[in-house]
Amino acid sequence: RSSWLLLAPLLTPPVPVITAPPCSLCPEGAHRFQWIRNLVPEFGISSSHVKVLSSPAEFYELLKVQIKAAKQRVVMASLYLGTGLLEQELVDCLEETLEKSLQAKGSPDLRVSILLDYTRGSRGRKNSRTMLIPLLQRFPEQVRVSLFHTPNLRGLLRLLIPERFNETIGLQHIKVYLFDDNVILSGANLSDLYFTNRQDRYVLLRDSPEIADFFTELVDAIGDVSLQLQQDDTVQMMEGMVHPYQGDKVAYCEIANRRVMEVINSARTRQELLHAKTFHSSQLGSSLLSQQGSQASGSLKPEPDTWIYPLIQMKPFGIQIDEMVTETLLTEAERDARIYLTTGYFNLTQAYMDLILGTRAEYRILLASPEVNGFFGAKGVAGAIPAAYVYIEHQFYSEVCYLQQQERVQLQEYSRTGWTFHAKGLWLYLAGSDLPCLTLIGSPNFGYRSVHRDLEAQVAIVTENKALQQQLHQEQEQLYLCSGVVSTSTFEQPNRYVKLWVKLVTPLIKNFF
């Protein structure tokens, strides 16, 4: 029976592969990655507004501090909210902050918007929904809880696939935590493991109103095409909106595409106008400075030394910006450049693997050893998933060896007693540089699911500031310190033994995990 359940997701229709022409890197200018702003808004900020966090505990404490300090908005997008004591403490912080807002003079200003995945957030009798219903009941005018349901899980497929396995078809996987004008981008979910001993990545963008506005609008757009949680634990669609699994699939996806692309394009337009205005202001400022000396300098904002690009991937809606940018970065990486790429689940798309094996840069790829894989020790078929990842890793390593690329492409396994590993992202070191000038951070795992099935978002952070580059470098070093280099002998260890049935099934199901 368990084996049948594992194969059940194969009933879903295949997703067509859409290829897009790669972008070309700009000639040397302010920075070489300005081409990304042809696809998404570019937010120029000061590097002093960026803080890289390193631990789950630091992430959790920051969430609580930010919730308590919020005055206008709290926006939280995650796969799910856990049901333990630590998660309840977060909900209590929200309740306390909402209560303060309610007691303030006049009408309350604070709005709380929470976006989760429907299938993951509805799992079990006690779940994300039951955790949040008290907030909805007590603050109905201030709290919105949206539950995204993939349009690909419908009809007979929806009836046949049991709980847990239905999540393989597609998820809301974005992780953004936003408080007034402060934004935390991460791959971490709102669950006790991610607050204690599950290693991830986290970056705080402070006092960044334009970026906060963008992600607020993005979460609102996805929320509008999601099911709305009601006070009695039922769900309903917003009036006039196509239902994700009962309505017409093509019409639903078109509406969703339009809503999300409106957010991206309007933000791009705003930022371009802002760039033009800033450019003219700086030209005027230069003229004033030359005439009046340094007295005018205090009124001018410092030039940005860091640029933030939001990269969105929602293949069910025909949006594949993150995929295009990632492929271009891998394609254009020059000889002697170094790319550090990390993923909690090593299951790269064929396109990413081909680019890594066929391009010139050096790669250091960090992945979870079986013992720190989130599925290690799970019951039933799920317990075999770490072995499936070992099999995929071994196949890729064999290809590296066959092409004699072991020096250029190196695999490393994260291993830390009592911890699991969920960090994902990329750091790019240009040739001759000891510090990274670009990082990708957010929810994608660089696998088939991230590219084709789930809703994903990350940001490209490009910086010219040495102090911020040093922060990013230290983050990378700290993660890679807990790793060992993979070699042929790695796969000869007893804990790397993969059963025959896992080898046979993995090629069939690897696009679902």
Short mmCIF file of C-alpha atoms in Angstrom, two decimals:
data_model
loop_
_atom_site.label_atom_id
_atom_site.label_comp_id
_atom_site.label_asym_id
_atom_site.label_seq_id
_atom_site.Cartn_x
_atom_site.Cartn_y
_atom_site.Cartn_z
CA ARG A 1 0.00 0.00 0.00
CA SER A 2 2.80 2.42 0.93
CA SER A 3 4.50 1.92 -2.42
CA TRP A 4 1.22 2.64 -4.20
CA LEU A 5 0.86 5.88 -2.24
CA LEU A 6 4.30 6.96 -3.30
CA LEU A 7 3.41 6.42 -6.95
CA ALA A 8 0.03 8.13 -6.66
CA PRO A 9 1.37 11.60 -7.58
CA LEU A 10 2.35 10.26 -11.00
CA LEU A 11 -1.31 10.58 -11.97
CA THR A 12 -0.82 14.32 -12.36
CA PRO A 13 -0.37 15.52 -15.94
CA PRO A 14 3.21 16.44 -16.89
CA VAL A 15 4.15 20.10 -16.83
CA PRO A 16 5.39 21.36 -20.20
CA VAL A 17 8.97 22.60 -20.19
CA ILE A 18 9.28 26.17 -21.42
CA THR A 19 12.68 27.45 -22.37
CA ALA A 20 13.52 31.13 -22.41
CA PRO A 21 16.38 32.91 -24.15
CA PRO A 22 19.12 33.79 -21.68
CA CYS A 23 19.82 37.41 -20.90
CA SER A 24 23.23 38.88 -21.59
CA LEU A 25 25.39 40.42 -18.94
CA CYS A 26 25.86 44.17 -19.15
CA PRO A 27 29.23 45.63 -20.01
CA GLU A 28 31.12 46.84 -16.98
CA GLY A 29 29.25 49.73 -15.37
CA ALA A 30 27.99 50.52 -11.90
CA HIS A 31 27.81 46.76 -11.54
CA ARG A 32 27.61 43.92 -14.04
CA PHE A 33 24.25 42.54 -12.94
CA GLN A 34 22.07 45.50 -13.91
CA TRP A 35 20.54 43.35 -16.67
CA ILE A 36 18.32 41.78 -14.00
CA ARG A 37 16.32 45.01 -13.80
CA ASN A 38 15.05 44.30 -17.32
CA LEU A 39 12.96 41.55 -15.69
CA VAL A 40 12.16 42.76 -12.18
CA PRO A 41 12.28 45.96 -10.10
CA GLU A 42 15.70 47.07 -8.87
CA PHE A 43 15.84 48.43 -5.32
CA GLY A 44 18.98 50.42 -4.54
CA ILE A 45 19.72 50.62 -0.80
CA SER A 46 22.58 51.27 1.58
CA SER A 47 24.45 48.16 2.73
CA SER A 48 24.01 49.39 6.32
CA HIS A 49 20.34 48.32 6.00
CA VAL A 50 21.29 44.67 5.41
CA LYS A 51 21.97 42.23 8.23
CA VAL A 52 22.80 38.55 7.72
CA LEU A 53 21.58 36.26 10.52
CA SER A 54 23.26 32.96 11.27
CA SER A 55 21.16 30.86 13.66
CA PRO A 56 17.58 29.60 14.09
CA ALA A 57 17.42 31.10 17.59
CA GLU A 58 18.44 34.53 16.29
CA PHE A 59 15.77 34.24 13.58
CA TYR A 60 13.08 33.33 16.11
CA GLU A 61 13.95 36.10 18.55
CA LEU A 62 13.98 38.63 15.71
CA LEU A 63 10.50 37.50 14.60
CA LYS A 64 9.12 38.13 18.09
CA VAL A 65 10.84 41.52 18.45
CA GLN A 66 9.60 42.66 15.04
CA ILE A 67 6.01 41.51 15.68
CA LYS A 68 5.90 43.39 18.99
CA ALA A 69 7.28 46.57 17.40
CA ALA A 70 4.99 46.57 14.33
CA LYS A 71 2.61 49.51 14.00
CA GLN A 72 1.17 49.35 10.45
CA ARG A 73 1.60 45.89 8.98
CA VAL A 74 2.69 42.34 9.61
CA VAL A 75 2.90 40.18 6.49
CA MET A 76 4.00 36.57 6.84
CA ALA A 77 4.23 34.07 3.98
CA SER A 78 5.31 30.54 4.79
CA LEU A 79 4.62 26.93 3.88
CA TYR A 80 2.94 26.40 7.25
CA LEU A 81 2.75 27.43 10.90
CA GLY A 82 3.62 24.70 13.39
CA THR A 83 1.51 23.79 16.42
CA GLY A 84 4.02 23.69 19.28
CA LEU A 85 4.76 26.03 22.18
CA LEU A 86 7.21 28.21 20.25
CA GLU A 87 4.69 28.75 17.46
CA GLN A 88 1.98 29.53 20.02
CA GLU A 89 4.29 32.16 21.48
CA LEU A 90 4.47 33.81 18.03
CA VAL A 91 0.67 33.80 17.81
CA ASP A 92 0.52 35.29 21.32
CA CYS A 93 2.89 38.08 20.20
CA LEU A 94 0.57 38.81 17.29
CA GLU A 95 -2.44 38.88 19.61
CA GLU A 96 -0.68 41.21 22.04
CA THR A 97 0.33 43.61 19.25
CA LEU A 98 -3.16 43.56 17.72
CA GLU A 99 -4.68 44.24 21.15
CA LYS A 100 -2.41 47.27 21.62
CA SER A 101 -3.41 48.54 18.20
CA LEU A 102 -7.09 48.06 19.03
CA GLN A 103 -6.76 49.99 22.30
CA ALA A 104 -4.94 52.90 20.65
CA LYS A 105 -6.96 56.05 20.04
CA GLY A 106 -9.02 56.07 16.88
CA SER A 107 -9.31 53.12 14.51
CA PRO A 108 -6.55 50.48 14.67
CA ASP A 109 -3.85 50.90 12.01
CA LEU A 110 -2.25 47.46 12.26
CA ARG A 111 -3.08 44.91 9.56
CA VAL A 112 -1.92 41.29 9.72
CA SER A 113 -1.81 39.20 6.54
CA ILE A 114 -0.72 35.56 6.68
CA LEU A 115 -0.27 33.37 3.59
CA LEU A 116 0.20 29.61 3.98
CA ASP A 117 -0.22 26.52 1.85
CA TYR A 118 -3.67 24.92 2.04
CA THR A 119 -2.62 21.25 2.04
CA ARG A 120 0.31 21.62 4.45
CA GLY A 121 -1.57 24.06 6.68
CA SER A 122 -4.60 21.75 6.94
CA ARG A 123 -2.70 18.57 7.84
CA GLY A 124 -3.93 16.84 11.01
CA ARG A 125 -6.61 17.75 13.52
CA LYS A 126 -4.45 20.44 15.13
CA ASN A 127 -2.87 22.49 12.35
CA SER A 128 -1.96 25.96 11.10
CA ARG A 129 -5.64 26.83 10.69
CA THR A 130 -6.62 25.95 14.25
CA MET A 131 -3.62 27.96 15.52
CA LEU A 132 -4.79 31.12 13.72
CA ILE A 133 -8.59 30.95 14.04
CA PRO A 134 -8.58 32.66 17.49
CA LEU A 135 -6.90 35.71 15.87
CA LEU A 136 -9.51 35.76 13.11
CA GLN A 137 -12.33 35.52 15.66
CA ARG A 138 -10.97 38.26 17.88
CA PHE A 139 -9.69 40.69 15.23
CA PRO A 140 -11.84 40.04 12.13
CA GLU A 141 -11.22 43.50 10.64
CA GLN A 142 -7.45 43.38 11.05
CA VAL A 143 -6.43 39.79 10.28
CA ARG A 144 -6.45 37.95 6.96
CA VAL A 145 -5.37 34.29 6.57
CA SER A 146 -5.03 33.05 2.98
CA LEU A 147 -4.46 29.40 2.09
CA PHE A 148 -3.04 28.80 -1.38
CA HIS A 149 -4.28 25.67 -3.14
CA THR A 150 -2.42 24.59 -6.27
CA PRO A 151 -4.63 24.42 -9.37
CA ASN A 152 -2.90 21.16 -10.34
CA LEU A 153 -4.49 19.20 -7.47
CA ARG A 154 -8.07 18.74 -8.65
CA GLY A 155 -10.73 16.24 -9.65
CA LEU A 156 -10.03 12.53 -9.20
CA LEU A 157 -6.40 13.25 -8.30
CA ARG A 158 -7.50 15.35 -5.33
CA LEU A 159 -9.85 12.61 -4.14
CA LEU A 160 -7.34 9.77 -4.48
CA ILE A 161 -4.14 11.21 -3.03
CA PRO A 162 -4.10 11.08 0.77
CA GLU A 163 -2.91 13.77 3.16
CA ARG A 164 0.87 14.38 3.14
CA PHE A 165 1.21 12.93 -0.37
CA ASN A 166 -1.09 15.56 -1.88
CA GLU A 167 1.61 18.10 -1.06
CA THR A 168 3.81 16.62 -3.79
CA ILE A 169 1.65 18.16 -6.52
CA GLY A 170 2.44 21.79 -5.68
CA LEU A 171 2.77 24.19 -2.75
CA GLN A 172 2.93 27.79 -1.61
CA HIS A 173 6.63 27.69 -0.70
CA ILE A 174 7.51 31.42 -0.38
CA LYS A 175 9.01 32.51 2.97
CA VAL A 176 8.80 36.26 3.60
CA TYR A 177 8.36 37.86 7.03
CA LEU A 178 7.61 41.57 6.93
CA PHE A 179 7.03 44.09 9.71
CA ASP A 180 6.28 47.71 8.76
CA ASP A 181 9.30 48.54 6.55
CA ASN A 182 11.56 45.68 7.72
CA VAL A 183 11.73 42.49 5.65
CA ILE A 184 13.18 39.09 6.60
CA LEU A 185 13.86 36.80 3.63
CA SER A 186 14.58 33.17 4.39
CA GLY A 187 14.02 29.55 3.46
CA ALA A 188 12.79 28.79 6.98
CA ASN A 189 9.21 27.93 7.85
CA LEU A 190 7.29 28.99 10.97
CA SER A 191 7.94 25.82 12.94
CA ASP A 192 9.82 24.95 16.13
CA LEU A 193 12.53 23.00 14.27
CA TYR A 194 13.36 26.12 12.26
CA PHE A 195 13.63 28.09 15.53
CA THR A 196 15.98 25.62 17.26
CA ASN A 197 18.12 23.08 15.36
CA ARG A 198 17.28 23.22 11.65
CA GLN A 199 19.93 25.27 9.85
CA ASP A 200 18.71 27.70 7.25
CA ARG A 201 19.60 31.17 5.92
CA TYR A 202 18.09 34.52 6.90
CA VAL A 203 18.67 38.13 5.88
CA LEU A 204 17.07 41.25 7.37
CA LEU A 205 16.48 44.31 5.17
CA ARG A 206 15.89 47.23 7.55
CA ASP A 207 14.02 50.46 6.77
CA SER A 208 13.34 49.45 3.18
CA PRO A 209 9.81 50.74 2.45
CA GLU A 210 9.88 50.11 -1.32
CA ILE A 211 10.95 46.47 -0.83
CA ALA A 212 8.38 46.01 1.95
CA ASP A 213 5.67 47.47 -0.31
CA PHE A 214 6.65 45.08 -3.11
CA PHE A 215 6.43 41.95 -0.97
CA THR A 216 3.22 43.16 0.68
CA GLU A 217 1.67 43.54 -2.77
CA LEU A 218 3.04 40.15 -3.88
CA VAL A 219 1.58 38.34 -0.85
CA ASP A 220 -1.70 40.23 -1.33
CA ALA A 221 -1.84 39.12 -4.97
CA ILE A 222 -1.31 35.45 -4.10
CA GLY A 223 -3.73 35.85 -1.19
CA ASP A 224 -6.41 37.16 -3.57
CA VAL A 225 -6.29 33.95 -5.62
CA SER A 226 -6.17 31.76 -2.50
CA LEU A 227 -8.84 30.35 -0.23
CA GLN A 228 -9.74 32.67 2.67
CA LEU A 229 -9.87 31.09 6.13
CA GLN A 230 -13.09 31.87 8.01
CA GLN A 231 -13.76 32.09 11.74
CA ASP A 232 -15.54 28.71 11.73
CA ASP A 233 -12.58 26.92 10.03
CA THR A 234 -14.28 26.87 6.63
CA VAL A 235 -12.68 28.43 3.56
CA GLN A 236 -14.09 30.46 0.70
CA MET A 237 -12.84 32.34 -2.32
CA MET A 238 -13.05 36.10 -2.64
CA GLU A 239 -16.16 37.21 -4.50
CA GLY A 240 -15.77 37.05 -8.27
CA MET A 241 -12.54 34.98 -8.13
CA VAL A 242 -12.15 31.67 -10.01
CA HIS A 243 -11.84 28.67 -7.66
CA PRO A 244 -8.39 27.00 -7.83
CA TYR A 245 -9.57 23.38 -8.06
CA GLN A 246 -13.31 23.61 -8.78
CA GLY A 247 -13.17 26.34 -11.43
CA ASP A 248 -11.61 26.41 -14.88
CA LYS A 249 -7.89 25.79 -14.51
CA VAL A 250 -6.76 27.89 -17.48
CA ALA A 251 -8.91 30.85 -16.41
CA TYR A 252 -7.61 30.60 -12.82
CA CYS A 253 -3.95 30.50 -13.91
CA GLU A 254 -4.47 33.45 -16.26
CA ILE A 255 -5.97 35.55 -13.46
CA ALA A 256 -3.18 34.55 -11.09
CA ASN A 257 -0.53 35.39 -13.70
CA ARG A 258 -2.12 38.78 -14.31
CA ARG A 259 -2.30 39.64 -10.59
CA VAL A 260 1.33 38.70 -9.89
CA MET A 261 2.74 40.29 -13.05
CA GLU A 262 0.85 43.52 -12.23
CA VAL A 263 2.77 43.65 -8.95
CA ILE A 264 6.13 43.02 -10.66
CA ASN A 265 5.57 45.42 -13.55
CA SER A 266 4.10 48.27 -11.50
CA ALA A 267 7.03 48.03 -9.06
CA ARG A 268 9.45 48.04 -12.00
CA THR A 269 7.81 51.18 -13.37
CA ARG A 270 7.93 52.89 -9.97
CA GLN A 271 11.59 52.05 -9.50
CA GLU A 272 12.52 53.23 -13.00
CA LEU A 273 10.82 56.58 -12.31
CA LEU A 274 12.64 56.75 -8.98
CA HIS A 275 15.98 56.00 -10.72
CA ALA A 276 15.33 58.80 -13.21
CA LYS A 277 14.36 61.21 -10.44
CA THR A 278 17.40 60.25 -8.35
CA PHE A 279 19.67 60.62 -11.37
CA HIS A 280 18.41 64.14 -12.07
CA SER A 281 18.63 65.04 -8.38
CA SER A 282 22.19 63.79 -8.19
CA GLN A 283 23.11 65.78 -11.30
CA LEU A 284 21.57 68.88 -9.72
CA GLY A 285 23.31 68.05 -6.46
CA SER A 286 26.68 67.82 -8.22
CA SER A 287 26.08 71.21 -9.78
CA LEU A 288 25.13 72.72 -6.42
CA LEU A 289 28.15 71.19 -4.74
CA SER A 290 30.46 72.65 -7.31
CA GLN A 291 28.88 76.08 -6.78
CA GLN A 292 28.27 76.06 -3.03
CA GLY A 293 30.87 73.68 -1.71
CA SER A 294 30.19 70.90 0.73
CA GLN A 295 27.28 72.61 2.54
CA ALA A 296 24.74 71.02 0.15
CA SER A 297 26.02 67.50 0.73
CA GLY A 298 24.00 66.96 3.92
CA SER A 299 20.68 67.16 2.08
CA LEU A 300 21.55 64.42 -0.44
CA LYS A 301 20.84 60.75 0.20
CA PRO A 302 23.96 58.57 -0.06
CA GLU A 303 24.34 56.70 -3.33
CA PRO A 304 23.20 53.07 -2.98
CA ASP A 305 25.97 50.49 -2.82
CA THR A 306 23.66 47.47 -2.70
CA TRP A 307 20.87 46.37 -5.05
CA ILE A 308 18.00 44.02 -4.30
CA TYR A 309 16.22 42.12 -7.10
CA PRO A 310 13.14 40.01 -6.22
CA LEU A 311 13.11 36.81 -8.30
CA ILE A 312 9.72 35.11 -8.64
CA GLN A 313 9.07 31.57 -9.88
CA MET A 314 5.49 30.36 -10.35
CA LYS A 315 5.52 27.92 -13.28
CA PRO A 316 1.86 26.90 -12.71
CA PHE A 317 1.06 30.55 -13.61
CA GLY A 318 3.61 30.77 -16.44
CA ILE A 319 6.04 32.94 -14.43
CA GLN A 320 9.66 31.77 -14.52
CA ILE A 321 11.81 34.79 -13.70
CA ASP A 322 13.93 33.08 -11.05
CA GLU A 323 14.73 30.21 -13.40
CA MET A 324 15.81 32.61 -16.17
CA VAL A 325 18.06 34.64 -13.86
CA THR A 326 19.61 31.57 -12.21
CA GLU A 327 20.35 29.92 -15.56
CA THR A 328 21.91 33.15 -16.84
CA LEU A 329 24.12 33.51 -13.77
CA LEU A 330 25.34 29.91 -14.21
CA THR A 331 25.79 30.37 -17.97
CA GLU A 332 27.75 33.61 -17.74
CA ALA A 333 29.97 32.76 -14.77
CA GLU A 334 33.50 33.28 -16.04
CA ARG A 335 36.53 31.06 -15.75
CA ASP A 336 38.08 31.21 -12.25
CA ALA A 337 34.86 32.62 -10.79
CA ARG A 338 33.63 30.55 -7.83
CA ILE A 339 30.02 29.66 -7.15
CA TYR A 340 29.01 28.25 -3.79
CA LEU A 341 25.58 26.63 -4.15
CA THR A 342 23.72 25.04 -1.28
CA THR A 343 20.46 23.13 -1.05
CA GLY A 344 18.80 21.09 1.67
CA TYR A 345 17.50 18.69 -0.98
CA PHE A 346 19.99 17.89 -3.75
CA ASN A 347 17.83 17.26 -6.79
CA LEU A 348 18.96 19.80 -9.40
CA THR A 349 17.01 20.24 -12.61
CA GLN A 350 18.64 18.80 -15.72
CA ALA A 351 19.19 22.33 -17.04
CA TYR A 352 21.06 23.41 -13.88
CA MET A 353 23.16 20.21 -13.88
CA ASP A 354 24.08 20.67 -17.55
CA LEU A 355 25.14 24.26 -16.93
CA ILE A 356 27.25 23.34 -13.90
CA LEU A 357 28.96 20.52 -15.79
CA GLY A 358 29.35 22.46 -19.04
CA THR A 359 30.49 25.93 -17.93
CA ARG A 360 33.82 27.29 -16.71
CA ALA A 361 33.37 28.49 -13.13
CA GLU A 362 34.41 26.52 -10.06
CA TYR A 363 31.54 25.05 -8.04
CA ARG A 364 31.34 24.09 -4.38
CA ILE A 365 27.94 22.46 -3.85
CA LEU A 366 26.77 21.93 -0.27
CA LEU A 367 24.03 19.41 0.44
CA ALA A 368 22.63 17.47 3.38
CA SER A 369 24.25 14.22 4.48
CA PRO A 370 21.57 11.51 5.03
CA GLU A 371 21.59 12.04 8.81
CA VAL A 372 20.74 15.76 8.57
CA ASN A 373 18.12 15.33 5.86
CA GLY A 374 14.71 16.45 7.13
CA PHE A 375 13.20 13.07 6.20
CA PHE A 376 15.82 11.01 8.08
CA GLY A 377 14.09 8.52 10.37
CA ALA A 378 10.62 9.25 8.99
CA LYS A 379 8.02 6.48 9.07
CA GLY A 380 6.90 4.51 6.04
CA VAL A 381 7.97 5.34 2.51
CA ALA A 382 9.08 8.86 3.52
CA GLY A 383 11.94 7.24 5.46
CA ALA A 384 13.46 6.13 2.15
CA ILE A 385 13.67 9.67 0.80
CA PRO A 386 17.20 10.35 2.19
CA ALA A 387 18.37 7.21 0.34
CA ALA A 388 16.77 8.54 -2.85
CA TYR A 389 18.75 11.76 -2.44
CA VAL A 390 21.95 9.71 -1.92
CA TYR A 391 21.20 7.89 -5.17
CA ILE A 392 20.70 11.18 -7.06
CA GLU A 393 23.89 12.59 -5.50
CA HIS A 394 25.87 9.47 -6.46
CA GLN A 395 24.65 9.69 -10.06
CA PHE A 396 25.69 13.34 -10.30
CA TYR A 397 29.08 12.63 -8.69
CA SER A 398 29.66 9.77 -11.15
CA GLU A 399 28.95 12.17 -14.02
CA VAL A 400 31.45 14.67 -12.57
CA CYS A 401 34.08 11.92 -12.39
CA TYR A 402 33.29 10.68 -15.90
CA LEU A 403 33.88 14.20 -17.23
CA GLN A 404 37.02 14.50 -15.05
CA GLN A 405 35.66 17.65 -13.40
CA GLN A 406 36.35 16.71 -9.75
CA GLU A 407 38.65 19.68 -9.22
CA ARG A 408 36.23 22.21 -10.71
CA VAL A 409 32.94 20.78 -9.35
CA GLN A 410 33.14 19.67 -5.73
CA LEU A 411 30.34 18.22 -3.60
CA GLN A 412 30.32 18.72 0.16
CA GLU A 413 27.95 17.18 2.71
CA TYR A 414 26.72 19.14 5.72
CA SER A 415 26.88 17.12 8.92
CA ARG A 416 26.11 18.34 12.42
CA THR A 417 25.03 16.16 15.34
CA GLY A 418 21.47 16.82 16.48
CA TRP A 419 20.72 19.21 13.59
CA THR A 420 18.99 19.06 10.23
CA PHE A 421 19.94 21.10 7.17
CA HIS A 422 17.58 23.27 5.10
CA ALA A 423 19.82 26.10 3.83
CA LYS A 424 19.58 27.04 0.18
CA GLY A 425 21.09 29.72 -1.99
CA LEU A 426 24.12 30.81 -3.95
CA TRP A 427 27.17 33.02 -3.48
CA LEU A 428 29.09 34.31 -6.51
CA TYR A 429 32.78 35.23 -6.24
CA LEU A 430 34.15 36.95 -9.34
CA ALA A 431 37.53 35.82 -10.68
CA GLY A 432 40.34 37.12 -8.49
CA SER A 433 38.03 38.11 -5.62
CA ASP A 434 38.07 36.67 -2.11
CA LEU A 435 34.60 38.03 -1.32
CA PRO A 436 31.19 37.42 -2.96
CA CYS A 437 29.51 40.30 -4.79
CA LEU A 438 26.17 38.51 -5.25
CA THR A 439 24.03 36.10 -3.29
CA LEU A 440 20.66 34.47 -3.89
CA ILE A 441 18.55 33.89 -0.78
CA GLY A 442 14.96 32.72 -0.37
CA SER A 443 12.79 29.66 -0.79
CA PRO A 444 13.93 27.79 -3.99
CA ASN A 445 15.91 24.54 -3.70
CA PHE A 446 17.10 24.56 -7.37
CA GLY A 447 15.19 21.31 -7.95
CA TYR A 448 12.35 20.29 -10.24
CA ARG A 449 9.70 21.14 -7.65
CA SER A 450 11.04 24.66 -7.14
CA VAL A 451 11.16 25.32 -10.87
CA HIS A 452 7.97 23.59 -12.03
CA ARG A 453 5.50 22.96 -9.20
CA ASP A 454 5.70 25.38 -6.28
CA LEU A 455 5.34 29.12 -5.76
CA GLU A 456 8.82 30.43 -4.96
CA ALA A 457 10.54 33.76 -4.29
CA GLN A 458 14.08 34.77 -3.49
CA VAL A 459 16.16 37.89 -3.89
CA ALA A 460 19.44 38.53 -5.61
CA ILE A 461 21.52 40.80 -3.40
CA VAL A 462 24.31 42.55 -5.32
CA THR A 463 26.70 44.68 -3.29
CA GLU A 464 29.84 46.73 -3.82
CA ASN A 465 30.28 47.25 -0.07
CA LYS A 466 33.20 45.31 1.40
CA ALA A 467 31.67 45.04 4.88
CA LEU A 468 28.49 43.43 3.53
CA GLN A 469 30.52 41.20 1.22
CA GLN A 470 32.44 40.11 4.32
CA GLN A 471 29.15 39.30 6.11
CA LEU A 472 28.06 37.14 3.19
CA HIS A 473 31.46 35.47 3.01
CA GLN A 474 31.36 34.63 6.73
CA GLU A 475 27.86 33.20 6.32
CA GLN A 476 29.09 30.94 3.54
CA GLU A 477 32.18 29.88 5.48
CA GLN A 478 30.16 29.10 8.61
CA LEU A 479 27.86 26.77 6.68
CA TYR A 480 30.66 25.03 4.76
CA LEU A 481 32.74 24.55 7.92
CA CYS A 482 30.27 21.85 9.03
CA SER A 483 30.88 19.77 5.91
CA GLY A 484 33.10 17.11 4.43
CA VAL A 485 34.17 16.72 0.81
CA VAL A 486 32.42 13.95 -1.11
CA SER A 487 34.67 11.32 -2.72
CA THR A 488 34.27 7.83 -4.16
CA SER A 489 34.73 6.36 -0.69
CA THR A 490 31.74 8.37 0.59
CA PHE A 491 29.37 6.07 -1.28
CA GLU A 492 31.09 2.95 0.04
CA GLN A 493 30.01 3.70 3.61
CA PRO A 494 27.25 1.45 5.05
CA ASN A 495 24.88 4.41 5.59
CA ARG A 496 25.06 5.16 1.83
CA TYR A 497 23.61 1.81 0.84
CA VAL A 498 20.56 2.31 -1.40
CA LYS A 499 18.06 -0.52 -1.78
CA LEU A 500 17.22 -1.73 -5.27
CA TRP A 501 13.57 -0.68 -5.08
CA VAL A 502 14.62 2.88 -4.17
CA LYS A 503 16.93 2.99 -7.20
CA LEU A 504 14.11 1.79 -9.44
CA VAL A 505 11.49 4.18 -8.07
CA THR A 506 13.67 7.32 -7.74
CA PRO A 507 13.74 8.23 -11.47
CA LEU A 508 9.94 7.99 -11.53
CA ILE A 509 9.25 10.13 -8.47
CA LYS A 510 12.20 12.53 -8.20
CA ASN A 511 10.17 15.34 -9.77
CA PHE A 512 7.83 15.27 -6.77
CA PHE A 513 10.25 15.88 -3.89
#
